[in-house]
Short mmCIF file of C-alpha atoms in Angstrom, two decimals:
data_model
loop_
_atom_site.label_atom_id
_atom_site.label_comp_id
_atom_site.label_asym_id
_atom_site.label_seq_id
_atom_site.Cartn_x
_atom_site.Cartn_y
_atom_site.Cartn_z
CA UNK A 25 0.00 0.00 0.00
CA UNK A 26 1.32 3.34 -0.86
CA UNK A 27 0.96 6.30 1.67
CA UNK A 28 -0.67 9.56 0.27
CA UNK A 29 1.94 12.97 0.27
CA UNK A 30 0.32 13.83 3.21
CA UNK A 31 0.82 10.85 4.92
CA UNK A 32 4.18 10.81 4.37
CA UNK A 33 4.65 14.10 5.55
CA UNK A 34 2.59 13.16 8.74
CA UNK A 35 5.30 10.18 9.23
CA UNK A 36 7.61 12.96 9.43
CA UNK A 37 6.17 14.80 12.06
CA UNK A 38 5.90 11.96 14.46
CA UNK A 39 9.40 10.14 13.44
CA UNK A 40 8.49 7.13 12.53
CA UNK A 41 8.12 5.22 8.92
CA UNK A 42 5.65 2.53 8.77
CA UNK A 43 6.56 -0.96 7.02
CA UNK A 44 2.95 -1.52 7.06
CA UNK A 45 1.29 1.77 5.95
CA UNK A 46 -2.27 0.26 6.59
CA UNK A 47 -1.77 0.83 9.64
CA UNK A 48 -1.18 4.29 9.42
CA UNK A 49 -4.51 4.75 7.30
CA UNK A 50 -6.50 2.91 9.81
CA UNK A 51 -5.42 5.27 12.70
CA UNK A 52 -6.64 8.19 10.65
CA UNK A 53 -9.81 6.82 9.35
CA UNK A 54 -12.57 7.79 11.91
CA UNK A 55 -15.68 5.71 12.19
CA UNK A 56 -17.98 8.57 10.22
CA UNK A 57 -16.41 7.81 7.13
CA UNK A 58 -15.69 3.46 7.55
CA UNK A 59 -16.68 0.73 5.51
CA UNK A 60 -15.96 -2.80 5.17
CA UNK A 61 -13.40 -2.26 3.23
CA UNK A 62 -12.16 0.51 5.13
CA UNK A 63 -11.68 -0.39 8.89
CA UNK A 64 -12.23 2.55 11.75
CA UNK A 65 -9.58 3.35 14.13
CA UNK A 66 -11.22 2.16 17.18
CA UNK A 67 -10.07 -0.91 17.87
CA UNK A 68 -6.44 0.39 17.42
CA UNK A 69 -7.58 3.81 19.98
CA UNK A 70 -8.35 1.31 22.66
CA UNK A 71 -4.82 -0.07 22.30
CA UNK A 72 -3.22 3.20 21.87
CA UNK A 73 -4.75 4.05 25.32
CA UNK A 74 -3.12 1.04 26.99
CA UNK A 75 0.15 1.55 25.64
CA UNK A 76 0.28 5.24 26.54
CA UNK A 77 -0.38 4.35 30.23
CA UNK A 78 2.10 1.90 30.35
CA UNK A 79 4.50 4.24 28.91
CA UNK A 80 3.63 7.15 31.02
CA UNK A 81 3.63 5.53 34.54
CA UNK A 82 7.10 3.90 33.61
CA UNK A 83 8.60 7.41 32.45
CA UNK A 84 6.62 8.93 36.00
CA UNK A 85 8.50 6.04 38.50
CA UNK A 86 11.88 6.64 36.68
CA UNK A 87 12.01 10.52 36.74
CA UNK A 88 10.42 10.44 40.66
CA UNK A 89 11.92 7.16 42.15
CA UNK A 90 10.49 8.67 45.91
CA UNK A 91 6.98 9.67 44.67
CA UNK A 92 4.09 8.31 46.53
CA UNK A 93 1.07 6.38 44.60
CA UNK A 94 -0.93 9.24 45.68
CA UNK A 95 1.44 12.18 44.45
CA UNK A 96 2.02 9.84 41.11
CA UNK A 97 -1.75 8.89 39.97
CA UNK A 98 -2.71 12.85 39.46
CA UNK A 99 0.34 13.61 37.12
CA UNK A 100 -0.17 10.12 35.22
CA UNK A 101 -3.68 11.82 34.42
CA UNK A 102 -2.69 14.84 33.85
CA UNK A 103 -0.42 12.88 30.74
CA UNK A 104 -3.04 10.45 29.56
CA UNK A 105 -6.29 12.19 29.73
CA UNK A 106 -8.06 12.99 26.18
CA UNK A 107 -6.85 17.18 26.54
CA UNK A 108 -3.21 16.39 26.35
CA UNK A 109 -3.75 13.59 23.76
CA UNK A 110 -5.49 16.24 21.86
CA UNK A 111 -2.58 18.67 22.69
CA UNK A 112 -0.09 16.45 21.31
CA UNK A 113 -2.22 15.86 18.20
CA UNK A 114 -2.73 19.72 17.07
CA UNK A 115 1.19 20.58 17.60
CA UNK A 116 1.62 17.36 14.93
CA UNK A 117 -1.37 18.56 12.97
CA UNK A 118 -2.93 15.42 13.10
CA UNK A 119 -6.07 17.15 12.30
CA UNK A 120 -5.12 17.93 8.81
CA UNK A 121 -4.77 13.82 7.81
CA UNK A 122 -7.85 12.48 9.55
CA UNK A 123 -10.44 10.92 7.46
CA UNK A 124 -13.80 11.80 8.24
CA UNK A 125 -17.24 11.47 6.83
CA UNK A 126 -19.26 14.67 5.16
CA UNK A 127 -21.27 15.31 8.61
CA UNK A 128 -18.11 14.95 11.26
CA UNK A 129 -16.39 17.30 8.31
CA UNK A 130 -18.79 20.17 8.22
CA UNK A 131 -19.08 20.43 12.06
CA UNK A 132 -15.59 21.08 12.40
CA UNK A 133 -14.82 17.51 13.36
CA UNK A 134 -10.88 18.25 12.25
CA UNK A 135 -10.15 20.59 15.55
CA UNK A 136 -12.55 18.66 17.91
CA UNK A 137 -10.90 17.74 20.80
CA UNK A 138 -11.87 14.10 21.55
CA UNK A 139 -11.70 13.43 18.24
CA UNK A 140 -8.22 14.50 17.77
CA UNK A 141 -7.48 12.44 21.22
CA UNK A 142 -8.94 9.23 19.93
CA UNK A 143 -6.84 9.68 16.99
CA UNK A 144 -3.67 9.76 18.54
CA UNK A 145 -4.27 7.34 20.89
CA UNK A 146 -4.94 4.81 17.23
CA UNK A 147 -1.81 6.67 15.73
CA UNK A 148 0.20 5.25 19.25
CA UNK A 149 -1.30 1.84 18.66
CA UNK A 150 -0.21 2.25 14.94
CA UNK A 151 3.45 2.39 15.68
CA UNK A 152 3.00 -0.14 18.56
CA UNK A 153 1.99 -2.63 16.27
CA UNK A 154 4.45 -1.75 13.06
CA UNK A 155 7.75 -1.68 15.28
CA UNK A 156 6.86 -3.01 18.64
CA UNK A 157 6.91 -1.56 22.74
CA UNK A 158 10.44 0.36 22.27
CA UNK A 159 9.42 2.05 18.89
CA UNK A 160 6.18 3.37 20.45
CA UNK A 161 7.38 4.35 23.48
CA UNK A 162 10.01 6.39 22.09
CA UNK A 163 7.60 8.51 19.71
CA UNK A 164 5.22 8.80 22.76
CA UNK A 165 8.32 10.15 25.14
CA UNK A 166 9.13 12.66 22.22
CA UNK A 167 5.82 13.76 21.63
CA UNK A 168 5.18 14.46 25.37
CA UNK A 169 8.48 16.38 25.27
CA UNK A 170 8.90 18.26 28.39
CA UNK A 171 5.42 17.80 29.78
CA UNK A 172 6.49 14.11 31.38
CA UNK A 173 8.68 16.36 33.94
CA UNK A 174 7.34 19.55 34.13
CA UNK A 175 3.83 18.01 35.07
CA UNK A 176 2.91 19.66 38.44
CA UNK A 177 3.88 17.92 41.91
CA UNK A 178 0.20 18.16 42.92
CA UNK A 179 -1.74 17.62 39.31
CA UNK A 180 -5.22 16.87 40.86
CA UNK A 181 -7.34 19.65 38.40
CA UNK A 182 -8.61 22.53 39.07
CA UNK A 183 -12.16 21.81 39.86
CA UNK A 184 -11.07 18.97 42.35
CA UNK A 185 -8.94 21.85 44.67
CA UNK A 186 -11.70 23.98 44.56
CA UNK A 187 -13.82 21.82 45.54
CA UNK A 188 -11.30 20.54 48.47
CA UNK A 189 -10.84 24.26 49.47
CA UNK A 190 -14.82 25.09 49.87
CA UNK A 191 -15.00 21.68 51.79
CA UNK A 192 -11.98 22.52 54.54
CA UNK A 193 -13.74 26.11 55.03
CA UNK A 194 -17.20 23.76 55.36
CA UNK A 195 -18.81 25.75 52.37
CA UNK A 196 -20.83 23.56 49.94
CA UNK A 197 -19.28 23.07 46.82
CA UNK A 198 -18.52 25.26 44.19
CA UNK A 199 -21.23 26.03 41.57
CA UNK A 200 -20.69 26.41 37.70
CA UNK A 201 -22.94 29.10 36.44
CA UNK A 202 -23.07 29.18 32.25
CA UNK A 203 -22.92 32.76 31.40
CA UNK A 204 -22.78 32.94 28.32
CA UNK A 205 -22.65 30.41 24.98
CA UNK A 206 -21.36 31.73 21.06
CA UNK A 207 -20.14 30.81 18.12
CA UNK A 208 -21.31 28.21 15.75
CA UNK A 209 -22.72 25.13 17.29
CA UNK A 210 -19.69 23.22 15.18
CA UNK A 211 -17.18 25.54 17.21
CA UNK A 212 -19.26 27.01 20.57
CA UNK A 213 -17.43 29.33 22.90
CA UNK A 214 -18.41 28.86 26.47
CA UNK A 215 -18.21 31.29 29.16
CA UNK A 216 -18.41 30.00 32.80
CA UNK A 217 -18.54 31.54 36.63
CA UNK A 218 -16.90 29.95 39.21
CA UNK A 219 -19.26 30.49 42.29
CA UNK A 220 -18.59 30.03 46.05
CA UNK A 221 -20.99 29.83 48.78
CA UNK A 222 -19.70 33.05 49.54
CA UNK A 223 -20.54 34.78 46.34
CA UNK A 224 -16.53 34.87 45.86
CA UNK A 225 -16.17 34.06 42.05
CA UNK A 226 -14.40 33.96 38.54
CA UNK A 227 -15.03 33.11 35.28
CA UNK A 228 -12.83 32.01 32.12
CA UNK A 229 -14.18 31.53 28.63
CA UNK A 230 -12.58 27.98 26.22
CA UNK A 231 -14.44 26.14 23.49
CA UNK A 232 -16.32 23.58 25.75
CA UNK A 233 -18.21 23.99 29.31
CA UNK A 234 -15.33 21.28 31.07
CA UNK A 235 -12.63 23.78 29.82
CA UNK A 236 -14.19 26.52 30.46
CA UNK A 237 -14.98 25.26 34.44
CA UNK A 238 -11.72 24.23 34.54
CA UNK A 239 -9.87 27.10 33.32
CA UNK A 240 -13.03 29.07 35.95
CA UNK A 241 -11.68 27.48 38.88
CA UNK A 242 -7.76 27.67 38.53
CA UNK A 243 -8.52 31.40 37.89
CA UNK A 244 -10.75 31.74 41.53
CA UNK A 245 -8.08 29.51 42.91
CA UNK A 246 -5.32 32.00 42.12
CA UNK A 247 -7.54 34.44 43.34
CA UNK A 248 -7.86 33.08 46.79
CA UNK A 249 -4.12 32.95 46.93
#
């Protein structure tokens, strides 16, 4: 099987040259657009997953050898969960090489962010199964780049320490107040309050409501000091 231009230029960007493009062309090829003579990716995205865990809590042990299970599980999330697949998939412009279908297409299905996550997750798998464990995990480590050791000591998100703050000061927990909603329903822009008991608040605006209460309640955090 021969590899499109773009494909090949997509090998590029991750480092790695398949001896069995199909597998390539599977990761890209989202259900929407399948048939059965063209496989989706996602048998090879619930691989991917696995392989990325392993990989990350291996690199976590190794750069922390006296981390606790309890420091280590929030930063292994912080690595695996779908936003920093999807990270890692729009700096490598994964986007641009997916394979959709005409209705995933229109409604911007190219920049969505689970989407994009699934797919690199099946890209992962992809390598995993052309060159094996070592040749995955060293795409995956370069990929990451700096974000394996840079992750924060205490990665727990933002929502779960505001939530722990309101609880020590025995207020009830936070509330998430939609504000505002724009943009086309293919790419909405979401603006969100952060609400204590206390009427003490902030808001943050991101293209879906979980960023957007995320990004809400690291900004009230920093505001409590």
């Amino acid at each position: 099987m021969k590899l499109s231009k773009e494909l090949r230029a997509f090998e590029d960007r991750i480092g790695h040259q398949f001896a069995r493009p199909e597998l390539l062309q599977r990761a890209v090829t989202h259900a929407s657009v399948s048939s059965p003579n063209r496989k989706d990716n996602q048998r090879l995205e619930f691989l991917g997953d696995r392989v990325l865990g392993l990989v990350m809590a291996t690199a976590l042990l190794e750069h922390d050898m006296t981390a606790t299970e309890g420091q280590l599980a929030p930063r292994f999330n912080a690595l695996v969960r779908k936003e920093a697949c999807a990270d890692v998939a729009a700096e490598i412009d994964l986007g641009a090489v997916l394979k959709l279908g005409r209705s995933e297409m229109m409604s911007g299905g190219r920049r969505k962010q689970a989407l994009l996550g699934d797919a690199m997750e099946a890209v992962i798998a992809a390598v995993y199964k052309d060159a094996g464990f070592e040749a995955a995990a060293e795409m995956i480590l370069r990929l990451w780049g700096s974000r394996v050791h840079q992750v924060e000591s205490d990665a727990r998100d933002a929502k779960t320490s505001l939530q722990e703050w309101a609880q020590a000061r025995g207020q009830n927990p936070p509330a998430y107040v939609e504000l505002s909603r724009s943009g086309p329903d293919h790419a909405p822009v979401f603006t969100i309050a952060a609400r204590l008991q206390d009427g003490t608040q902030a808001q943050a605006t991101a293209g879906s409501k979980r960023q957007a209460e995320q990004a809400a309640a690291k900004a009230l955090l920093t505001r409590l000091g």
